[in-house]
Amino acid sequence: DELFNVFGAALTSMCSKPAVEFEAQTGGVANFYVNVGGHIKKNFTVDVSELSEDASEEALMACSCATGSPFGQAAVLGVPLASIVEMADLEEGVNTVTAYGADGFGQPLPLRYALEHDAMLVYQVNGQELTSATDGSSMQLWMPETVARYFTRNSTDIELSREDAEPDVQQVDPCYRNKINIMNYADGCTFVAGDEITFEGVADDCGSPIAAIEFSFDGGRTWTACDTDGATADKWVNWQFTTSFEEKGDYRMTVRAKTADGMVSPLAATLLFEVA
């Protein structure tokens, strides 16, 4: 529900509409079966939840829209896709993996890309076990450092195939790279002169670590930069900035992020507030 509210109806994937497993008006059951087929010696079905405890992993993963500003992050529990691939007797030349949802939606990915980026079949999100009000799977495919269109909801089938050429992987539109949000509320945002004010928010770039958060209170003429040591490409940055203002008046804060590869946020975030 929360991820849908962030992303809206942009794609026919995890973010396309409220998933049936989250509909409050219906009950649901957990179904963690996935069918594995394609160019493999023998098709099989596996209950992901019954794989050994050693196979399950917890991770904090970000999810970013390719053609818009929304992005989200959640703590997930699931099984690496690699564990499923290892169970399959692949035919020679298999180079593509596609996770299909119960509605038939699927986006092909290079198999090597999915394995290198530690794709996961997830059955818990933020500590809540996914359930389904239909006969479809309750699992979701999550892809670190990859745009949201590849996050397939209600994943029922994994197809491992041999294609003439590996599929391309869609990247974030350059206009929507290096996203940043301010979490402080804009409405009724009044502070007292001389008091310390703490602003906070999040920043994420799908593919490159956030190297610094930069702040301006004069319309972008000057910037204060704060480094984000230890940031990685697969998680967003939670930032805080504390300052004070001695003079009363209306202020505008502009915030942008800078990545390790030198990209500055094309869309900065702003907050209007009053110091009384």
Short mmCIF file of C-alpha atoms in Angstrom, two decimals:
data_model
loop_
_atom_site.label_atom_id
_atom_site.label_comp_id
_atom_site.label_asym_id
_atom_site.label_seq_id
_atom_site.Cartn_x
_atom_site.Cartn_y
_atom_site.Cartn_z
CA ASP A 1 0.00 0.00 0.00
CA GLU A 2 2.66 2.49 1.02
CA LEU A 3 4.81 1.85 -2.04
CA PHE A 4 1.79 2.21 -4.32
CA ASN A 5 0.90 5.55 -2.71
CA VAL A 6 4.43 6.74 -3.50
CA PHE A 7 4.63 5.49 -7.08
CA GLY A 8 1.06 5.84 -8.35
CA ALA A 9 -0.07 4.13 -11.55
CA ALA A 10 3.03 4.59 -13.69
CA LEU A 11 3.77 0.98 -14.66
CA THR A 12 2.14 -2.42 -15.03
CA SER A 13 4.38 -3.92 -12.37
CA MET A 14 4.70 -3.78 -8.59
CA CYS A 15 3.73 -0.11 -8.64
CA SER A 16 0.88 -0.21 -11.16
CA LYS A 17 -2.13 -0.52 -8.86
CA PRO A 18 -2.95 -1.56 -5.27
CA ALA A 19 -1.90 -5.19 -5.08
CA VAL A 20 -4.58 -7.69 -4.13
CA GLU A 21 -2.42 -8.91 -1.26
CA PHE A 22 -2.87 -5.53 0.41
CA GLU A 23 -6.64 -5.09 -0.08
CA ALA A 24 -8.09 -4.52 3.36
CA GLN A 25 -11.57 -5.73 2.45
CA THR A 26 -10.48 -9.29 1.63
CA GLY A 27 -8.65 -12.01 3.49
CA GLY A 28 -5.56 -13.61 2.06
CA VAL A 29 -3.18 -16.53 2.34
CA ALA A 30 0.51 -16.86 1.78
CA ASN A 31 1.61 -18.62 -1.40
CA PHE A 32 5.33 -18.76 -2.02
CA TYR A 33 5.40 -21.27 -4.87
CA VAL A 34 7.23 -20.36 -8.05
CA ASN A 35 7.36 -22.35 -11.29
CA VAL A 36 10.76 -22.50 -13.00
CA GLY A 37 10.97 -23.28 -16.70
CA GLY A 38 12.34 -22.26 -20.07
CA HIS A 39 15.55 -23.61 -21.55
CA ILE A 40 16.28 -25.98 -18.70
CA LYS A 41 16.48 -29.77 -18.73
CA LYS A 42 13.46 -30.22 -16.44
CA ASN A 43 10.82 -27.76 -15.26
CA PHE A 44 10.11 -27.68 -11.52
CA THR A 45 8.12 -25.89 -8.83
CA VAL A 46 9.59 -24.81 -5.50
CA ASP A 47 8.13 -23.36 -2.30
CA VAL A 48 10.60 -20.57 -1.64
CA SER A 49 9.60 -20.29 2.03
CA GLU A 50 10.61 -23.92 2.63
CA LEU A 51 14.17 -23.55 1.40
CA SER A 52 16.76 -23.86 4.14
CA GLU A 53 17.16 -20.95 6.56
CA ASP A 54 20.65 -20.50 5.17
CA ALA A 55 19.08 -19.58 1.82
CA SER A 56 16.98 -16.72 3.20
CA GLU A 57 18.43 -13.23 3.39
CA GLU A 58 17.38 -9.88 4.82
CA ALA A 59 18.18 -6.67 2.99
CA LEU A 60 17.31 -3.00 2.87
CA MET A 61 16.44 -2.19 -0.74
CA ALA A 62 15.53 0.98 -2.61
CA CYS A 63 13.04 1.19 -5.47
CA SER A 64 13.18 4.07 -7.95
CA CYS A 65 10.91 5.13 -10.83
CA ALA A 66 12.65 5.37 -14.21
CA THR A 67 10.53 8.18 -15.65
CA GLY A 68 9.41 10.15 -12.59
CA SER A 69 10.53 11.50 -9.25
CA PRO A 70 9.08 8.88 -6.82
CA PHE A 71 11.37 6.49 -4.95
CA GLY A 72 10.95 4.23 -1.94
CA GLN A 73 12.84 1.88 0.34
CA ALA A 74 11.88 -1.13 2.45
CA ALA A 75 13.37 -3.90 4.58
CA VAL A 76 12.75 -7.19 2.80
CA LEU A 77 13.19 -10.89 3.53
CA GLY A 78 13.49 -13.44 0.76
CA VAL A 79 15.65 -15.86 -1.19
CA PRO A 80 18.31 -14.81 -3.68
CA LEU A 81 17.36 -15.54 -7.27
CA ALA A 82 20.74 -17.24 -7.53
CA SER A 83 19.48 -20.00 -5.19
CA ILE A 84 16.67 -20.79 -7.62
CA VAL A 85 18.94 -20.67 -10.68
CA GLU A 86 21.37 -23.07 -9.00
CA MET A 87 18.54 -25.62 -8.72
CA ALA A 88 17.93 -25.52 -12.47
CA ASP A 89 19.85 -27.67 -14.97
CA LEU A 90 20.42 -24.95 -17.56
CA GLU A 91 20.77 -25.67 -21.24
CA GLU A 92 23.81 -24.21 -22.95
CA GLY A 93 23.65 -20.52 -23.76
CA VAL A 94 20.94 -19.45 -21.31
CA ASN A 95 21.40 -15.69 -20.92
CA THR A 96 18.01 -14.22 -19.92
CA VAL A 97 15.69 -14.39 -16.90
CA THR A 98 12.10 -13.18 -16.76
CA ALA A 99 9.91 -13.12 -13.66
CA TYR A 100 6.21 -13.29 -14.57
CA GLY A 101 3.44 -12.10 -12.30
CA ALA A 102 0.06 -13.76 -11.88
CA ASP A 103 -1.32 -11.27 -14.42
CA GLY A 104 1.21 -12.37 -17.05
CA PHE A 105 3.40 -9.27 -16.74
CA GLY A 106 7.16 -9.85 -17.06
CA GLN A 107 10.26 -7.86 -17.93
CA PRO A 108 13.29 -9.80 -19.30
CA LEU A 109 16.70 -9.15 -17.76
CA PRO A 110 20.17 -10.41 -18.63
CA LEU A 111 20.72 -13.39 -16.33
CA ARG A 112 24.24 -12.25 -15.48
CA TYR A 113 22.90 -8.79 -14.54
CA ALA A 114 20.23 -10.20 -12.23
CA LEU A 115 22.76 -12.44 -10.46
CA GLU A 116 25.44 -9.75 -10.19
CA HIS A 117 22.91 -7.36 -8.64
CA ASP A 118 21.65 -9.93 -6.11
CA ALA A 119 18.02 -10.10 -7.23
CA MET A 120 15.70 -11.54 -4.58
CA LEU A 121 12.34 -13.29 -4.44
CA VAL A 122 10.82 -11.48 -1.48
CA TYR A 123 8.07 -12.82 0.79
CA GLN A 124 8.23 -10.29 3.65
CA VAL A 125 8.24 -6.48 3.37
CA ASN A 126 8.93 -4.38 6.46
CA GLY A 127 8.34 -7.40 8.68
CA GLN A 128 4.95 -8.28 7.18
CA GLU A 129 4.45 -11.55 5.34
CA LEU A 130 2.92 -11.00 1.91
CA THR A 131 -0.44 -12.69 1.40
CA SER A 132 -2.71 -13.02 -1.61
CA ALA A 133 -6.48 -12.86 -1.92
CA THR A 134 -6.22 -14.88 -5.16
CA ASP A 135 -4.45 -18.05 -6.20
CA GLY A 136 -1.45 -16.03 -7.38
CA SER A 137 1.91 -15.98 -5.71
CA SER A 138 2.50 -13.64 -2.78
CA MET A 139 6.13 -13.05 -3.71
CA GLN A 140 7.72 -10.04 -5.34
CA LEU A 141 10.93 -9.86 -7.36
CA TRP A 142 13.18 -7.08 -6.02
CA MET A 143 16.15 -5.82 -8.04
CA PRO A 144 18.81 -3.69 -6.29
CA GLU A 145 20.13 -0.69 -8.27
CA THR A 146 17.46 -1.26 -10.94
CA VAL A 147 14.40 0.78 -11.86
CA ALA A 148 10.97 -0.14 -10.51
CA ARG A 149 9.59 -1.65 -13.75
CA TYR A 150 11.59 -4.83 -12.99
CA PHE A 151 10.08 -5.26 -9.51
CA THR A 152 7.43 -7.85 -10.41
CA ARG A 153 4.55 -8.31 -8.00
CA ASN A 154 2.86 -11.69 -7.43
CA SER A 155 5.74 -13.52 -9.11
CA THR A 156 4.48 -16.97 -10.14
CA ASP A 157 6.95 -18.04 -12.83
CA ILE A 158 10.68 -17.72 -13.48
CA GLU A 159 11.68 -18.30 -17.10
CA LEU A 160 15.34 -18.96 -17.93
CA SER A 161 15.82 -18.60 -21.67
CA ARG A 162 18.41 -18.51 -24.41
CA GLU A 163 18.01 -15.38 -26.53
CA ASP A 164 19.86 -14.28 -29.65
CA ALA A 165 20.88 -11.13 -27.76
CA GLU A 166 20.68 -10.17 -24.10
CA PRO A 167 17.86 -7.71 -23.37
CA ASP A 168 18.75 -4.12 -22.62
CA VAL A 169 18.27 -2.88 -19.05
CA GLN A 170 16.30 0.35 -18.77
CA GLN A 171 18.06 3.06 -16.78
CA VAL A 172 16.66 6.08 -14.96
CA ASP A 173 15.91 8.98 -17.29
CA PRO A 174 18.73 11.52 -16.73
CA CYS A 175 16.08 14.11 -15.84
CA TYR A 176 15.11 12.00 -12.80
CA ARG A 177 18.50 10.88 -11.54
CA ASN A 178 19.78 11.80 -8.12
CA LYS A 179 16.40 12.28 -6.47
CA ILE A 180 16.06 14.18 -3.21
CA ASN A 181 13.16 14.89 -0.82
CA ILE A 182 12.64 17.10 2.22
CA MET A 183 10.63 15.40 4.95
CA ASN A 184 9.77 18.55 6.97
CA TYR A 185 6.20 19.69 6.50
CA ALA A 186 5.77 22.85 4.44
CA ASP A 187 2.32 23.79 5.76
CA GLY A 188 2.44 25.85 8.94
CA CYS A 189 6.23 25.60 9.03
CA THR A 190 7.18 28.46 11.40
CA PHE A 191 10.38 28.66 13.46
CA VAL A 192 11.73 31.07 16.09
CA ALA A 193 14.69 33.36 15.41
CA GLY A 194 17.86 32.13 17.08
CA ASP A 195 16.61 28.58 17.67
CA GLU A 196 18.36 25.63 16.05
CA ILE A 197 16.32 24.14 13.22
CA THR A 198 16.86 20.60 11.97
CA PHE A 199 15.82 19.78 8.43
CA GLU A 200 15.78 16.17 7.25
CA GLY A 201 15.06 14.11 4.18
CA VAL A 202 16.23 11.36 1.87
CA ALA A 203 18.24 11.17 -1.35
CA ASP A 204 18.83 8.34 -3.81
CA ASP A 205 20.47 7.74 -7.16
CA CYS A 206 19.76 4.43 -8.86
CA GLY A 207 23.29 3.38 -9.79
CA SER A 208 25.76 5.74 -8.09
CA PRO A 209 26.37 6.49 -4.38
CA ILE A 210 25.30 9.89 -3.04
CA ALA A 211 28.60 11.68 -2.30
CA ALA A 212 27.21 14.90 -0.77
CA ILE A 213 24.05 16.82 0.11
CA GLU A 214 24.13 20.53 -0.70
CA PHE A 215 22.00 23.29 0.86
CA SER A 216 21.22 26.85 -0.24
CA PHE A 217 19.17 29.59 1.44
CA ASP A 218 19.82 32.33 -1.14
CA GLY A 219 18.24 30.96 -4.27
CA GLY A 220 21.24 28.87 -5.29
CA ARG A 221 23.85 31.65 -5.30
CA THR A 222 25.85 29.87 -2.59
CA TRP A 223 25.79 26.28 -1.35
CA THR A 224 26.83 24.46 1.83
CA ALA A 225 28.00 20.92 1.06
CA CYS A 226 27.90 18.04 3.53
CA ASP A 227 29.71 14.81 2.60
CA THR A 228 27.92 11.47 2.99
CA ASP A 229 30.77 9.12 3.82
CA GLY A 230 29.92 5.44 3.51
CA ALA A 231 26.92 5.88 1.18
CA THR A 232 26.33 3.04 -1.30
CA ALA A 233 24.45 2.83 -4.59
CA ASP A 234 21.90 0.26 -3.40
CA LYS A 235 20.44 2.32 -0.51
CA TRP A 236 19.23 5.84 -0.14
CA VAL A 237 20.78 8.44 2.17
CA ASN A 238 18.90 9.76 5.20
CA TRP A 239 20.19 13.30 5.70
CA GLN A 240 19.85 15.92 8.42
CA PHE A 241 20.99 19.55 8.40
CA THR A 242 20.85 21.80 11.47
CA THR A 243 21.18 25.59 11.34
CA SER A 244 19.66 28.75 12.85
CA PHE A 245 18.49 32.16 11.62
CA GLU A 246 18.90 35.36 13.62
CA GLU A 247 16.67 37.52 11.41
CA LYS A 248 12.92 37.19 11.15
CA GLY A 249 11.36 36.70 7.75
CA ASP A 250 10.37 34.25 5.03
CA TYR A 251 13.01 31.79 3.84
CA ARG A 252 13.40 29.24 1.09
CA MET A 253 15.66 26.22 1.49
CA THR A 254 16.88 24.47 -1.65
CA VAL A 255 18.49 21.03 -1.36
CA ARG A 256 20.26 18.98 -4.01
CA ALA A 257 22.46 15.90 -4.03
CA LYS A 258 25.72 15.11 -5.77
CA THR A 259 26.74 11.59 -6.76
CA ALA A 260 30.15 9.94 -6.75
CA ASP A 261 30.24 10.26 -10.55
CA GLY A 262 29.65 14.03 -10.37
CA MET A 263 25.92 14.16 -11.20
CA VAL A 264 24.03 17.03 -9.53
CA SER A 265 20.28 16.64 -8.92
CA PRO A 266 18.43 17.87 -12.03
CA LEU A 267 15.39 18.47 -9.77
CA ALA A 268 16.26 20.13 -6.46
CA ALA A 269 13.86 20.05 -3.50
CA THR A 270 12.63 23.25 -1.87
CA LEU A 271 10.91 24.23 1.37
CA LEU A 272 9.32 27.60 2.20
CA PHE A 273 9.20 28.50 5.90
CA GLU A 274 8.89 31.47 8.23
CA VAL A 275 11.21 32.57 11.04
CA ALA A 276 9.20 34.56 13.60
#
